[in-house]
Every structure is written in C-alpha cells, then in structure tokens.
Amino acid sequence: FWGFNKSEDSEAATKHEAGNQPEIQRSAKAAAAQQQQQSCNGAITEVPGPCAAEEAPKLADTLANSLTVHSKWSDTSLRSTTLAEFTTAEPYRHVVLRPFLGDAGLRAVRADLERLDAVEKETDLFRFFQTCDLAPRPSEQTQPAPAASNNKKKKLQRRQSKKRCASDVASSARANPLAQAPALGALAQLFASDHFRSLCQDVTQCGDLAERVDLSAQIYCRGAHLLCHDDVIGTRKLSFIYYLTDPDDEWEAAEGGALELYPDAPGEPPGTPSSIPSKEVLPLADSLAIFLVEPGVSFHAVREIRTERARVSLQGWLHAPSLELTEGFQKRNLATLQQILLGRKPAGSSVAVGSNCSDHGAETSDSKNKKALEAGPRACEESSDGLSADDIAVLQQWLAPEYLDVAHLKAIADRFGDASYALLTNILREDISARLSDALRSADAMDGFAPGAIETPIPQYGAGATAGWQIVGPPHLRRYLCLRTEERSGNCDGTTDGEEGHQQLATLLRQVEAGLFESGAFRKWLKACTQLMPHGAGRLELRRFRPGLDYTVAARSVMAAPEGAELDATLVFVRGDAAAAKHWESEDVGGFESYLAADDADETVEAQEVYRGNEAEGPLVNFPATNNALALVLRDPQTMRFVKYLSRDAPSSRLDIAASFDVDMPTSSSSEEDAPGS
C-alpha cells in the first residue's frame, strides 16, 4: 500500500510493516488473517478479503458514475447558513462541510487510493508521503511535465535511504494513474467541476474562480508534519482538504494530525501570526475543510502525527483567474514566501536587536551561493597575535584539554580549510558538560519531554517558557525558546517563575556565554581553528528547541554584508547516551542543522509554483544533533540554514548557543571544488 519499496531487506521490511504502515494496509493484513472466519458479502469494506476485492472494481465503477457532493448541500438555506458560519469563523474565514460525499463514496475513494504509489517528501517545512498530481488535465495527461527551471529550494535529503515508491511518480503520472482508480478519478473530476466551484462560491463568497484545480493525496504517518505557512503561491485562491481517515474509528485529538489555525499576534504589525494556534480542525472522515488563501492571514499547520495509523487526505487548491484577482493581492508582500524570497525582515519577529533570532532573509543573486563553503580560508592573512598565556588561562576553564593542543588546532584548521566546516565533539570540559546535561534532563522532566512521559492531547506550547526563557516567533519562520538577558527576562502568560530546573539551565548557559563565547580569547581561538578573524563580539543566542514544538525555516542571512561572510559557531547539547545518539544520528527525529545553497530570488508566479519543487539536489552539509559538540561553518549571504523540526519522539530537547561572527570573505582557492555534503 502506498507503493513502499518492497526491495528492502527482510529485516527492514518487517520492522517497517510492524511500525510505520498506514492503517489501511495493516487492517488489510489483519483481515486476511481472519478471512476464513468471514463470509464474502461482495461489498467494498475497509479491509476487503479476496472475495470483496474481486467485486470492488465493479462497485467502484458504478460509484464513479454517480459520485457527487452529498445531497444536503443542494439546500440553498443550508448554503446560506454555512456562509454565515464561514464569515464569522475565527481566527480567519474557514468552514468544514460534513458529510461531503457520504459513506459509500468515501469508502470507494479510500479503496482506490490503495492502487496508487506515493513518495516520501521532506523539506525544512514538512514531512509526509504524497502521490503525483491527481488533477484532471486531459490535454496534459500524455505529456511530460515541464522541467522546473530556476527552482527556489532544495529538498532535504537525509543521510539514510528514504522509503520510496516502487515506480517513478512522474512516469506514473504520464501513464494516467487514475485509470485504475475510477472512484478517485470521479472525485478529481468533481473537484474540477462547475458544480463544486459553485458550491465553494456560495459558501465563501470568494468571487470568480478559474477552471484550474490542483490536487494530490497526502499520507501522514507517525512523525509526519507540516509547519506554519499561509499557502500563498501563484494564483491560489481557495484551499480545500478532504479527509479520508477511517470512518469506523473516529480520529481523536491525541493522535495529532489536526489542522492548526493561527491568529494574528496581538500588538504586532499586520501579517504576523501568533506563535500559538487558536483553533484546531480534526481530520474527521468525509469532512471537507475550506479556507481562503490570503497573504498574512491564512496561517495554518498540520500537527505532528502521534499514532500508528495514517492521516489520509486529498489536498487541493482552486485558483483565481489572474494574480490580481487573488484574495488580498494588495498586501502580497506579507506572504510567507515573499518574506523569505525577498529578504525582508519579518514583521513582528519578537527578537532582541542584534541577536540571531532575526538572522533570516534573502538576497538577489546566487553568484556566491556556494562560495563561502567552497572557499579556502587559508588565503586569509595570518594574524601576528596567537593565543597568549592569559588567553590559555581563560580557555582552560571551559575547553577540553585537547582543544588547546597546538598540533590539534592545526589539524582542525587544515580540515576547515579543505571543507569550510568542522564538527568538534566533546568540546567542553567533562564536568561542565555533565552539569549542563543534568540541567537539561531536569528541565525536560519538568516540561513533560522526558522519554516515556505521558503526552497531553494538545501540545503545551508554553512549556518551559519561564525563568527568562521566552517563545520566539513568528511561527512561519521559527519557533523556539530563547533565553533573554537578565534585564529582558520575564515570564510568558500562563507560566510561573522560580522553577529550579529551568533556572539552573539558564544560569549554566549564561556562564558559558559570558565566560567563553563573549571573551576575546574565544575569538582568537576561533582564528586558530579557521584562519578567519571574527570582527566584533558577534551575535549570540541561547536557544532551546522542545520536542514536538520547535524549529526554524530555511532562509538567507540579512545580517552579513552583501560581499561579506559569517562564521557560525553553534554549541549543542542533547541527551547523549548510546540509544539517544542513535536516534539523533538517524535524523528521523529531526533536531539537526542543515545548510543549503539558494538560487536567485524571483517574484514571478512560475518561480513561486516550483519554490520547493527541486528534489535533485540536497544540502551542502547536515549536522545531526550531537551532545557537547561545536559546529563551525563559513557561510555567505546566499547560503540558507535551518534547524529541522524536533519530533515529539526525540530523546530530549535540543539546547544550543548559536553565535555568528562577521569575517572577511576568503579568496577562493579552488572554484571547481565540490561543495561539502553534495
């Protein structure tokens, strides 16, 4: 089911079947085991046995000819009532139609979906399985899809192999995948029909709609998610999601997968969503969620799946006849995509001046998009002043002894010179690392993130926001806890001060920040490791990424000069025992930091349509979350970075000190050299 690769070795296949299959396949296997106790009734069921399977195509053909919107929506008075509900909905205009098809139609479409392949997709923004394009476009059915030129972002490729569909998705699309799925094909035609557009116009008053419709199926298994965004791309005008979850077992909030709707952040500029959603829409079977796509308004997300069964849905968009007729066209600069592409400082970012919280944005040229990571730092002039005795005395209080050895520092510099990055493990003294690890475990236990802790049905977004820790947003660009300076520290709403574990964690981090990162000795030590001299005190953040809540989205830097570069120095702490380290290394639970090369920004509709469409190229380098490790990376303004969403299954929070220093762009010694991680 869903075209999982059946060529995996038997052990991996057994593990996958036991833990991560969508519920329809597992149910089918369970039904097959009981088929001798069941009679063939010739009806399409959720778990058809051999007899039912033989009859299913015939019944699907019959249903395909009569598949239509449930008769209740023909009632004009009900449409008027639904419009009133849509108009007054909070936090923005939306509505849910249920039932949409009715039980028979729902089951027929679910049965058809088992005949399609899907591929796992993952970027900084999402992780789920998706089918090919299912929208009915007769004139394009037999034509290859045009190659996406000038793609905007690169797909995140984890080091481990992904489970992919057995057949190529593009080839499947050209061969008309709906030929063997008549009920699904009929539903696709319905979504493209005048009847459906008329219904949507009546219940939303959205105005003119083009004939174009986009449609695909998405399957969210355990750990799958979609982070906050507003859907504003091209001429999209109306977003709709048809939920195909199990009609015999109603979906519950504790299973995750809810559609989260985000309100405006109070007291912030227009287009700034709150870091906490104000409403959830559960993916109930045979329900259709509809909302207007509007810049700076329609912010939504899909909460991480916390169950072993799949959240199955059809996601689609109806389009405006032209870009000028999209909702909120005059405020398009507030769209998520525009903020990232055009490099504008996000409105209402709630960050301290000079901190890396605001270190996101875009530039307009990719002529140097890999230059910083490919350049040879050894071309920089050697500083005449090395580490003095006083410098060594300062560094000895914090760093492990081997990182003060001259030969070891030279080896690091040589490695950094070749790759433009280095990961230094066990960087702090063991006693300091142990105290930080203990404080992190204590804070996680207080906040309910310890391994085996009972989860709440809805995430506690304010967890840990105390003792100087505050939530940083906006969520379409980032969400995590940031430790403020003493004079800016305070409590978020709904939290209490004086929690010993959080205070201890804050105190220890501030000591490392003040004693090590803010010292002149540390900047000289960085020079010894990289042959790059940091200018000034740099920009520092003390961050905590909580499981099931926090992340950053990939964007370019707006802090460095256009011709300059930045040296990132990120010190990470996570639960580091052997079992936890295996989870972090796999990258399945997120929490890793990734660096990506970005192309030119482009404001055209065509460019926006393929913004996340390129799957061929991966990151320049990934750093799995590693306890007591310092990552050093040379980065230019056209290189993007992000910390991948931290799954609720992660062994712990990710704690880090993220510093960024301005440095001179080194002269490239090998322009033909491959970028790291490629």
XYZ file of C-alpha atoms in Angstrom:
678
model
C 0.000 0.000 0.000
C 1.206 3.495 -0.989
C 3.987 1.900 -3.032
C 6.528 1.378 -0.279
C 9.732 -0.091 -1.670
C 9.383 -3.856 -1.449
C 13.033 -4.444 -2.326
C 14.227 -3.619 1.181
C 15.917 -6.365 3.115
C 13.546 -8.577 5.094
C 14.538 -7.211 8.479
C 13.892 -3.606 7.462
C 10.675 -4.573 5.727
C 9.466 -6.443 8.816
C 10.302 -3.503 11.048
C 8.535 -1.108 8.684
C 5.437 -3.272 8.472
C 5.275 -3.516 12.239
C 5.717 0.150 12.997
C 5.001 2.594 10.248
C 2.423 1.368 7.746
C -0.765 3.329 7.156
C -3.765 1.831 8.896
C -5.459 0.592 5.724
C -2.644 -1.820 4.881
C -2.263 -3.112 8.413
C -6.005 -3.579 8.670
C -5.991 -5.454 5.379
C -3.326 -7.809 6.697
C -5.333 -8.373 9.876
C -8.446 -9.056 7.842
C -6.604 -11.526 5.634
C -5.597 -13.467 8.726
C -9.249 -13.731 9.699
C -10.703 -14.288 6.239
C -11.602 -17.936 6.922
C -13.923 -16.679 9.645
C -15.516 -14.068 7.398
C -18.056 -14.517 4.656
C -17.772 -12.782 1.318
C -20.523 -10.203 1.152
C -19.351 -8.596 -2.106
C -19.261 -5.105 -0.600
C -16.405 -2.634 -0.510
C -15.131 -2.608 3.055
C -12.194 -1.002 4.800
C -10.395 -4.358 4.851
C -11.682 -6.344 1.864
C -10.904 -10.043 1.716
C -10.272 -11.812 -1.615
C -13.964 -12.054 -2.476
C -14.652 -8.409 -1.748
C -11.516 -7.412 -3.632
C -12.822 -9.119 -6.765
C -16.063 -7.148 -6.558
C -14.510 -3.828 -5.534
C -13.556 -2.653 -9.059
C -17.089 -3.301 -10.322
C -18.624 -1.388 -7.441
C -16.073 1.385 -7.815
C -17.009 1.725 -11.499
C -20.649 2.015 -10.530
C -19.930 4.585 -7.845
C -17.673 6.569 -10.168
C -20.637 7.223 -12.424
C -22.724 8.602 -9.564
C -20.108 10.113 -7.218
C -21.254 13.591 -6.246
C -21.470 16.020 -3.366
C -23.810 14.870 -0.600
C -27.403 15.872 -1.346
C -27.680 18.029 1.801
C -25.504 20.692 0.162
C -28.135 21.262 -2.520
C -30.230 23.023 0.115
C -29.879 26.772 -0.528
C -30.796 27.644 3.045
C -28.023 25.367 4.328
C -25.574 27.060 1.974
C -26.622 30.429 3.390
C -26.172 29.187 6.953
C -22.763 27.797 6.042
C -21.747 31.134 4.515
C -22.636 32.880 7.777
C -20.534 30.342 9.681
C -17.655 30.878 7.247
C -17.834 34.666 7.505
C -17.758 34.762 11.313
C -15.200 31.983 11.807
C -12.082 32.657 13.877
C -9.169 33.174 13.627
C -9.935 33.709 9.921
C -12.623 32.690 7.460
C -12.977 28.922 7.139
C -15.654 26.239 7.265
C -15.969 22.445 7.387
C -18.543 20.569 5.274
C -19.537 17.156 6.657
C -20.640 14.796 5.249
C -19.171 15.784 1.912
C -19.625 12.632 -0.208
C -21.366 10.216 2.100
C -20.204 6.858 3.438
C -20.291 4.871 0.192
C -18.330 7.455 -1.779
C -15.757 7.849 0.985
C -15.100 4.119 1.153
C -14.837 3.789 -2.618
C -12.227 6.553 -2.808
C -10.282 5.025 0.084
C -10.220 1.695 -1.718
C -8.971 3.386 -4.887
C -6.131 5.114 -3.071
C -4.618 1.712 -2.317
C -3.885 1.362 -6.037
C -1.645 4.451 -6.161
C 2.018 4.946 -5.400
C 3.304 7.652 -3.094
C 6.761 9.004 -2.301
C 8.085 10.374 0.963
C 8.837 14.087 0.745
C 10.756 16.135 3.284
C 11.978 19.724 3.435
C 12.526 22.191 6.257
C 8.749 22.788 6.199
C 7.184 19.335 6.010
C 7.459 15.573 6.035
C 4.802 13.260 4.551
C 4.033 10.854 1.708
C 2.455 12.312 -1.423
C 1.056 10.970 -4.682
C 1.583 12.506 -8.086
C -0.707 15.278 -9.321
C -4.258 13.909 -9.478
C -5.937 16.954 -11.022
C -7.800 16.167 -14.263
C -5.958 17.854 -17.105
C -6.843 15.873 -20.240
C -4.603 17.913 -22.515
C -1.601 17.154 -20.327
C -2.292 13.534 -19.402
C 0.079 12.161 -22.029
C 2.598 14.999 -21.976
C 5.682 15.001 -19.750
C 5.546 17.627 -17.060
C 7.721 20.642 -17.957
C 11.053 20.702 -16.187
C 11.136 23.166 -13.333
C 13.718 25.811 -14.091
C 15.162 28.226 -11.585
C 13.984 26.206 -8.591
C 13.848 28.073 -5.314
C 14.759 25.493 -2.678
C 16.481 22.168 -2.472
C 14.863 19.124 -0.979
C 16.308 17.929 2.285
C 17.941 14.533 1.724
C 18.655 12.672 4.925
C 21.766 10.518 5.027
C 19.799 7.329 5.461
C 17.898 5.975 2.457
C 14.263 7.022 2.191
C 11.483 4.559 1.561
C 10.304 5.476 -1.908
C 7.591 4.276 -4.187
C 8.290 1.237 -6.334
C 7.571 3.096 -9.561
C 8.643 6.531 -10.667
C 5.995 9.092 -9.755
C 6.464 11.167 -12.893
C 6.151 8.095 -15.125
C 3.043 7.085 -13.221
C 1.534 10.500 -13.859
C 2.180 10.252 -17.586
C 0.533 6.822 -17.619
C -2.660 8.249 -16.059
C -2.653 6.786 -12.525
C -6.420 7.311 -12.202
C -7.148 4.771 -14.948
C -7.216 2.036 -12.306
C -8.925 4.214 -9.702
C -12.348 5.154 -11.115
C -13.873 6.467 -7.879
C -10.840 8.642 -7.179
C -10.866 9.813 -10.786
C -14.533 10.731 -10.478
C -13.790 12.713 -7.312
C -10.975 14.551 -9.087
C -13.409 15.447 -11.863
C -15.888 16.604 -9.243
C -13.323 18.951 -7.678
C -12.700 20.411 -11.156
C -16.403 20.810 -11.947
C -18.624 23.881 -12.192
C -20.825 22.277 -9.532
C -18.019 22.226 -6.951
C -16.876 25.750 -7.824
C -20.465 26.962 -7.465
C -20.751 25.321 -4.044
C -17.497 26.942 -2.914
C -18.577 30.337 -4.202
C -21.911 30.063 -2.395
C -20.435 29.127 0.987
C -17.441 31.515 0.840
C -18.410 34.401 -1.477
C -14.857 34.140 -2.834
C -15.708 35.632 -6.229
C -14.540 34.418 -9.631
C -12.663 31.133 -9.879
C -10.656 29.748 -12.781
C -11.183 26.211 -14.101
C -7.767 25.180 -12.834
C -7.562 22.890 -9.807
C -4.518 21.368 -8.086
C -4.957 18.035 -6.317
C -2.862 15.318 -4.697
C -3.188 12.799 -1.893
C -1.080 13.151 1.229
C -0.429 10.423 3.769
C 0.857 11.442 7.182
C 2.386 8.553 9.127
C 3.797 8.788 12.643
C 6.169 11.753 12.870
C 4.820 13.446 9.732
C 4.069 17.168 9.959
C 3.549 20.419 8.062
C 4.785 23.639 9.657
C 3.087 27.027 9.724
C 2.603 28.774 6.352
C -0.138 30.690 4.519
C -0.415 28.769 1.178
C 0.100 31.979 -0.844
C 1.703 30.792 -4.081
C 0.796 31.935 -7.567
C -2.944 32.349 -8.185
C -4.212 30.119 -5.378
C -7.482 31.493 -4.028
C -9.240 28.726 -2.098
C -7.651 25.842 -0.223
C -9.602 22.645 0.462
C -8.713 19.413 2.274
C -10.875 16.306 2.023
C -10.195 13.896 4.882
C -10.149 10.160 4.138
C -9.432 8.830 7.618
C -11.045 5.631 8.904
C -14.844 6.113 9.089
C -15.164 3.216 11.546
C -12.787 4.704 14.120
C -13.199 8.462 14.641
C -9.968 10.426 14.752
C -9.045 11.899 18.149
C -7.003 14.941 19.147
C -4.411 12.817 20.970
C -3.455 11.241 17.625
C -2.147 14.561 16.297
C -2.699 15.495 12.667
C -5.061 18.374 13.419
C -5.191 21.358 11.084
C -3.929 24.223 13.263
C -5.174 27.747 12.558
C -3.053 30.698 13.720
C -4.467 34.115 14.730
C -2.761 37.488 14.413
C -0.181 38.155 17.114
C -1.585 40.859 19.416
C 0.337 44.106 19.367
C 2.423 43.104 16.343
C 2.402 44.535 12.786
C -0.101 43.127 10.239
C 0.804 39.749 8.798
C 2.412 38.471 11.994
C 0.899 35.202 13.248
C 0.882 34.270 16.905
C 3.312 31.551 17.936
C 0.402 29.523 19.312
C -2.589 28.344 17.236
C -6.036 29.328 18.479
C -8.086 26.594 16.795
C -7.718 23.006 15.633
C -9.732 21.171 12.978
C -9.611 17.397 13.399
C -9.245 15.284 10.226
C -12.629 13.583 10.571
C -13.655 11.117 7.877
C -15.693 12.524 4.980
C -15.195 16.148 6.046
C -14.034 18.931 3.726
C -12.190 21.910 5.233
C -12.188 25.121 3.172
C -10.450 28.454 3.735
C -9.464 31.499 1.693
C -5.795 31.795 0.786
C -4.845 35.286 1.940
C -1.393 36.863 2.466
C -0.562 37.435 6.109
C -3.836 35.844 7.245
C -4.345 32.174 6.322
C -1.555 30.791 8.510
C -2.036 27.104 9.265
C -0.102 23.923 10.019
C -0.623 20.183 10.443
C 0.310 18.954 13.890
C 2.722 16.004 14.076
C 1.100 12.565 13.856
C 1.278 10.733 17.183
C -0.479 7.493 16.245
C 0.499 4.396 14.295
C -2.340 4.815 11.814
C -2.238 7.219 8.909
C -3.918 10.547 8.369
C -5.034 10.360 4.728
C -6.368 13.356 2.815
C -6.731 14.979 -0.585
C -5.233 18.475 -0.659
C -6.303 20.875 -3.371
C -6.484 24.496 -4.440
C -8.887 26.425 -6.621
C -7.326 29.355 -8.466
C -8.232 32.916 -9.298
C -8.444 33.836 -12.997
C -5.417 36.119 -12.545
C -2.903 37.129 -9.898
C -4.662 40.483 -9.437
C -7.896 38.671 -8.501
C -6.346 36.641 -5.674
C -7.512 37.434 -2.156
C -5.520 40.266 -0.579
C -3.428 40.935 -3.688
C -2.534 44.437 -2.461
C -0.831 43.035 0.656
C 1.025 40.212 -1.068
C 4.284 41.373 0.497
C 3.018 39.845 3.763
C 3.009 36.320 2.317
C 5.315 33.743 3.879
C 7.025 33.033 0.573
C 7.618 36.686 -0.226
C 9.208 37.309 3.171
C 11.682 34.510 2.538
C 12.367 35.190 -1.145
C 12.772 38.943 -0.919
C 14.855 39.069 2.240
C 12.607 41.379 4.197
C 12.964 41.345 7.941
C 9.813 39.540 9.101
C 7.261 41.752 10.748
C 6.905 41.297 14.477
C 9.714 38.811 14.848
C 9.853 39.388 18.622
C 13.630 39.251 18.786
C 16.269 41.232 20.576
C 18.167 43.745 18.460
C 21.428 42.265 17.236
C 20.524 38.684 18.049
C 20.475 35.800 15.602
C 16.722 35.478 16.125
C 16.330 37.836 13.181
C 19.077 36.234 11.128
C 16.833 35.273 8.220
C 16.094 36.726 4.823
C 17.065 36.716 1.151
C 19.448 38.291 -1.329
C 19.026 38.678 -5.095
C 21.985 36.826 -6.612
C 23.366 33.293 -6.411
C 26.764 34.153 -7.877
C 28.283 33.337 -4.480
C 25.729 30.865 -3.184
C 28.400 28.247 -2.563
C 31.440 30.475 -2.429
C 31.783 30.638 1.338
C 31.598 26.889 1.749
C 33.941 26.238 -1.171
C 36.498 28.951 -0.479
C 39.894 28.339 1.065
C 40.163 30.119 4.412
C 43.947 29.665 4.360
C 44.086 32.507 1.826
C 43.354 34.965 4.664
C 46.333 36.712 6.168
C 47.780 35.048 9.210
C 47.319 37.148 12.343
C 50.527 38.006 14.117
C 48.994 37.594 17.544
C 48.400 33.993 18.705
C 46.962 32.713 21.978
C 48.615 34.388 24.951
C 49.096 32.875 28.390
C 46.099 34.867 29.600
C 44.027 33.528 26.705
C 45.008 29.969 27.562
C 44.079 30.573 31.199
C 40.581 31.692 30.155
C 40.064 28.843 27.687
C 41.268 26.201 30.144
C 38.274 26.984 32.336
C 35.921 25.773 29.584
C 37.503 23.750 26.788
C 38.619 20.135 26.899
C 42.448 19.941 27.101
C 42.926 18.508 23.590
C 41.422 21.666 22.069
C 44.290 23.697 23.448
C 46.954 21.491 21.891
C 48.785 23.362 19.110
C 49.047 20.327 16.829
C 45.366 19.545 17.281
C 44.370 23.121 16.446
C 46.493 22.994 13.307
C 44.760 19.760 12.239
C 41.377 21.422 12.757
C 42.462 24.443 10.709
C 43.643 22.196 7.873
C 40.353 20.290 7.872
C 38.350 23.517 7.972
C 40.465 24.914 5.152
C 39.573 21.954 2.964
C 35.850 21.772 3.749
C 34.900 25.198 5.178
C 33.250 23.473 8.131
C 34.239 21.336 11.102
C 32.399 19.497 13.882
C 34.323 19.443 17.154
C 32.962 16.810 19.540
C 33.414 16.708 23.324
C 34.418 20.355 23.136
C 33.734 21.460 26.733
C 35.321 20.006 29.840
C 33.552 16.886 31.097
C 32.441 18.459 34.380
C 30.804 21.423 32.624
C 29.153 19.195 30.035
C 27.803 16.891 32.738
C 26.235 19.789 34.666
C 24.544 21.105 31.514
C 23.276 17.647 30.597
C 21.832 17.134 34.080
C 20.108 20.543 33.962
C 18.639 19.777 30.526
C 17.264 16.434 31.722
C 15.725 18.150 34.733
C 14.051 20.832 32.602
C 12.753 18.215 30.145
C 11.297 16.199 33.001
C 9.510 19.278 34.368
C 8.051 20.074 30.950
C 6.901 16.529 30.146
C 9.527 15.805 27.497
C 11.391 13.022 29.266
C 11.410 9.663 27.436
C 8.236 7.749 28.265
C 6.404 10.788 29.619
C 2.634 10.848 29.112
C 1.728 13.218 26.299
C -1.089 15.732 26.522
C -3.762 15.518 23.782
C -2.837 19.041 22.642
C 0.779 20.304 22.940
C 1.582 22.664 25.765
C 3.053 25.489 23.692
C 4.118 27.443 26.772
C 6.091 24.544 28.266
C 9.438 25.778 29.567
C 8.652 29.466 28.972
C 9.808 30.616 32.387
C 12.906 31.781 34.281
C 13.968 34.038 31.379
C 13.032 31.594 28.612
C 10.592 33.124 26.116
C 8.927 31.860 22.936
C 10.434 33.341 19.775
C 8.442 33.593 16.528
C 6.783 34.201 14.184
C 5.969 30.525 13.526
C 6.089 30.728 9.717
C 9.822 31.392 10.140
C 10.737 29.939 13.527
C 9.568 28.820 16.936
C 11.773 28.002 19.907
C 12.610 29.232 23.397
C 15.221 31.960 23.644
C 16.955 32.901 26.883
C 16.847 36.655 27.289
C 19.427 38.768 29.067
C 18.738 39.464 32.719
C 17.172 42.866 32.076
C 14.875 41.434 29.391
C 13.946 38.219 31.158
C 10.371 37.660 32.160
C 7.528 35.222 32.198
C 5.193 34.331 29.358
C 1.464 34.240 30.058
C 0.366 31.164 31.939
C 3.792 30.259 33.352
C 5.272 30.575 36.818
C 8.700 31.738 37.851
C 11.196 30.069 40.153
C 11.283 26.602 38.588
C 14.594 25.316 39.773
C 15.446 23.165 36.735
C 14.853 25.967 34.253
C 16.735 28.494 36.377
C 19.707 26.171 36.753
C 19.786 25.590 32.991
C 19.640 29.349 32.345
C 22.408 30.064 34.838
C 24.775 27.461 33.383
C 24.224 28.655 29.816
C 24.795 32.280 30.752
C 28.063 31.274 32.415
C 29.282 29.572 29.217
C 28.104 32.534 27.133
C 29.811 35.166 29.290
C 32.911 33.202 30.246
C 33.676 31.633 26.856
C 31.720 32.952 23.861
C 31.944 36.643 24.782
C 35.654 36.503 25.577
C 38.397 37.819 23.319
C 40.263 34.579 23.948
C 37.474 32.599 22.270
C 37.616 34.769 19.143
C 41.378 34.246 18.957
C 40.821 30.518 19.396
C 38.332 30.599 16.505
C 41.024 32.291 14.433
C 43.403 29.444 15.256
C 40.778 26.865 14.198
C 39.630 28.540 10.978
C 42.267 31.112 9.956
C 39.372 33.614 9.945
C 39.434 36.515 12.387
C 35.979 37.362 13.795
C 35.080 41.058 13.705
C 33.398 42.349 16.828
C 31.568 40.492 19.571
C 29.263 38.641 17.195
C 25.566 37.829 17.550
C 24.650 35.256 20.181
C 21.508 33.374 21.085
C 20.814 30.847 23.816
C 18.116 28.556 22.408
C 16.080 25.551 23.414
C 14.164 23.501 20.827
C 11.415 21.473 22.509
C 10.219 18.085 21.164
C 7.002 18.325 19.176
C 7.087 22.126 19.033
C 10.170 23.901 17.725
C 12.133 24.530 14.523
C 13.498 27.175 12.175
C 12.671 27.513 8.468
C 15.413 27.865 5.856
C 16.154 31.437 4.792
C 19.137 33.515 3.766
C 21.040 35.824 6.075
C 20.269 39.543 6.127
C 22.812 40.368 8.817
C 26.047 39.961 6.864
C 27.274 42.486 4.294
C 26.451 41.541 0.669
C 30.106 40.892 -0.088
C 30.957 39.520 3.318
C 30.617 36.210 5.103
C 29.757 34.874 8.521
C 31.414 32.307 10.719
C 28.790 30.285 12.583
C 29.821 28.675 15.861
C 26.997 26.573 17.313
C 27.469 24.637 20.539
C 24.832 21.899 21.003
C 23.646 19.887 23.987
C 21.207 16.971 23.787
C 20.631 13.724 25.608
C 23.756 11.835 24.633
C 23.537 8.211 25.796
C 24.074 5.477 23.200
C 20.391 4.913 22.444
C 19.700 8.635 22.123
C 22.765 9.190 19.958
C 21.493 6.563 17.520
C 18.196 8.435 17.176
C 19.930 11.758 16.572
C 22.326 10.284 14.033
C 19.464 8.772 12.014
C 17.912 12.258 11.701
C 14.461 10.637 11.866
C 13.578 12.718 14.930
C 14.847 15.991 13.447
C 16.832 18.459 15.517
C 19.715 18.546 13.047
C 21.016 21.744 11.439
C 21.225 21.889 7.657
C 22.957 24.304 5.295
C 21.535 24.777 1.788
C 22.614 26.675 -1.309
C 19.925 29.066 -2.534
C 19.202 30.296 -6.041
C 18.184 33.768 -7.190
C 15.034 35.208 -5.692
C 12.284 35.524 -8.280
C 8.901 37.129 -7.800
C 7.199 35.542 -10.801
C 4.203 33.258 -10.421
C 6.070 30.483 -12.248
C 9.003 30.671 -9.866
C 6.716 30.536 -6.852
C 4.943 27.446 -8.206
C 8.224 25.465 -8.122
C 9.608 27.076 -4.971
C 10.010 23.740 -3.235
C 9.891 21.591 -6.328
C 13.525 20.574 -6.913
C 14.253 17.152 -5.462
C 17.542 16.511 -7.220
C 19.962 18.438 -5.003
C 20.469 18.037 -1.297
C 22.089 20.091 1.463
C 25.659 21.339 1.483
C 26.092 19.799 4.912
C 23.951 18.408 7.751
C 24.940 18.372 11.410
C 22.977 15.772 13.425
C 22.305 16.910 16.972
C 25.387 15.780 18.916
C 25.899 16.316 22.615
C 28.679 18.708 23.634
C 29.686 19.429 20.032
C 30.662 22.711 18.362
C 29.900 23.165 14.648
C 31.984 25.738 12.797
C 30.710 26.803 9.359
C 31.791 29.535 6.950
C 28.628 30.939 5.359
C 27.947 33.661 2.789
C 24.700 35.697 2.484
C 23.315 33.337 -0.161
C 23.544 30.215 1.983
C 20.439 29.191 3.923
C 20.359 27.280 7.188
C 17.685 25.761 9.385
C 17.153 23.521 12.398
C 14.761 20.746 11.418
C 11.502 20.411 13.367
C 12.147 18.410 16.522
C 9.809 15.410 16.661
C 7.926 14.563 19.845
C 9.771 11.230 19.639
C 13.148 12.970 20.069
C 15.124 11.757 23.118
C 15.360 15.286 24.572
C 15.231 18.967 23.804
C 17.997 20.468 21.700
C 19.895 23.129 23.652
C 22.395 25.364 21.890
C 24.442 28.525 21.972
C 24.287 29.894 18.432
C 26.928 32.511 17.651
C 27.633 34.233 14.349
C 30.647 36.440 13.630
C 31.337 38.684 10.649
C 34.505 37.656 8.818
C 36.179 38.687 5.589
C 35.266 36.614 2.564
C 38.337 34.474 1.814
C 39.734 34.244 -1.689
C 38.609 31.037 -3.367
C 41.484 28.653 -3.938
C 39.505 26.089 -5.853
C 36.394 27.320 -7.583
C 35.822 23.902 -9.106
C 35.866 22.128 -5.766
C 32.634 20.359 -4.867
C 30.650 21.849 -2.040
C 30.598 19.850 1.191
C 27.719 17.449 1.622
C 26.959 17.277 -2.106
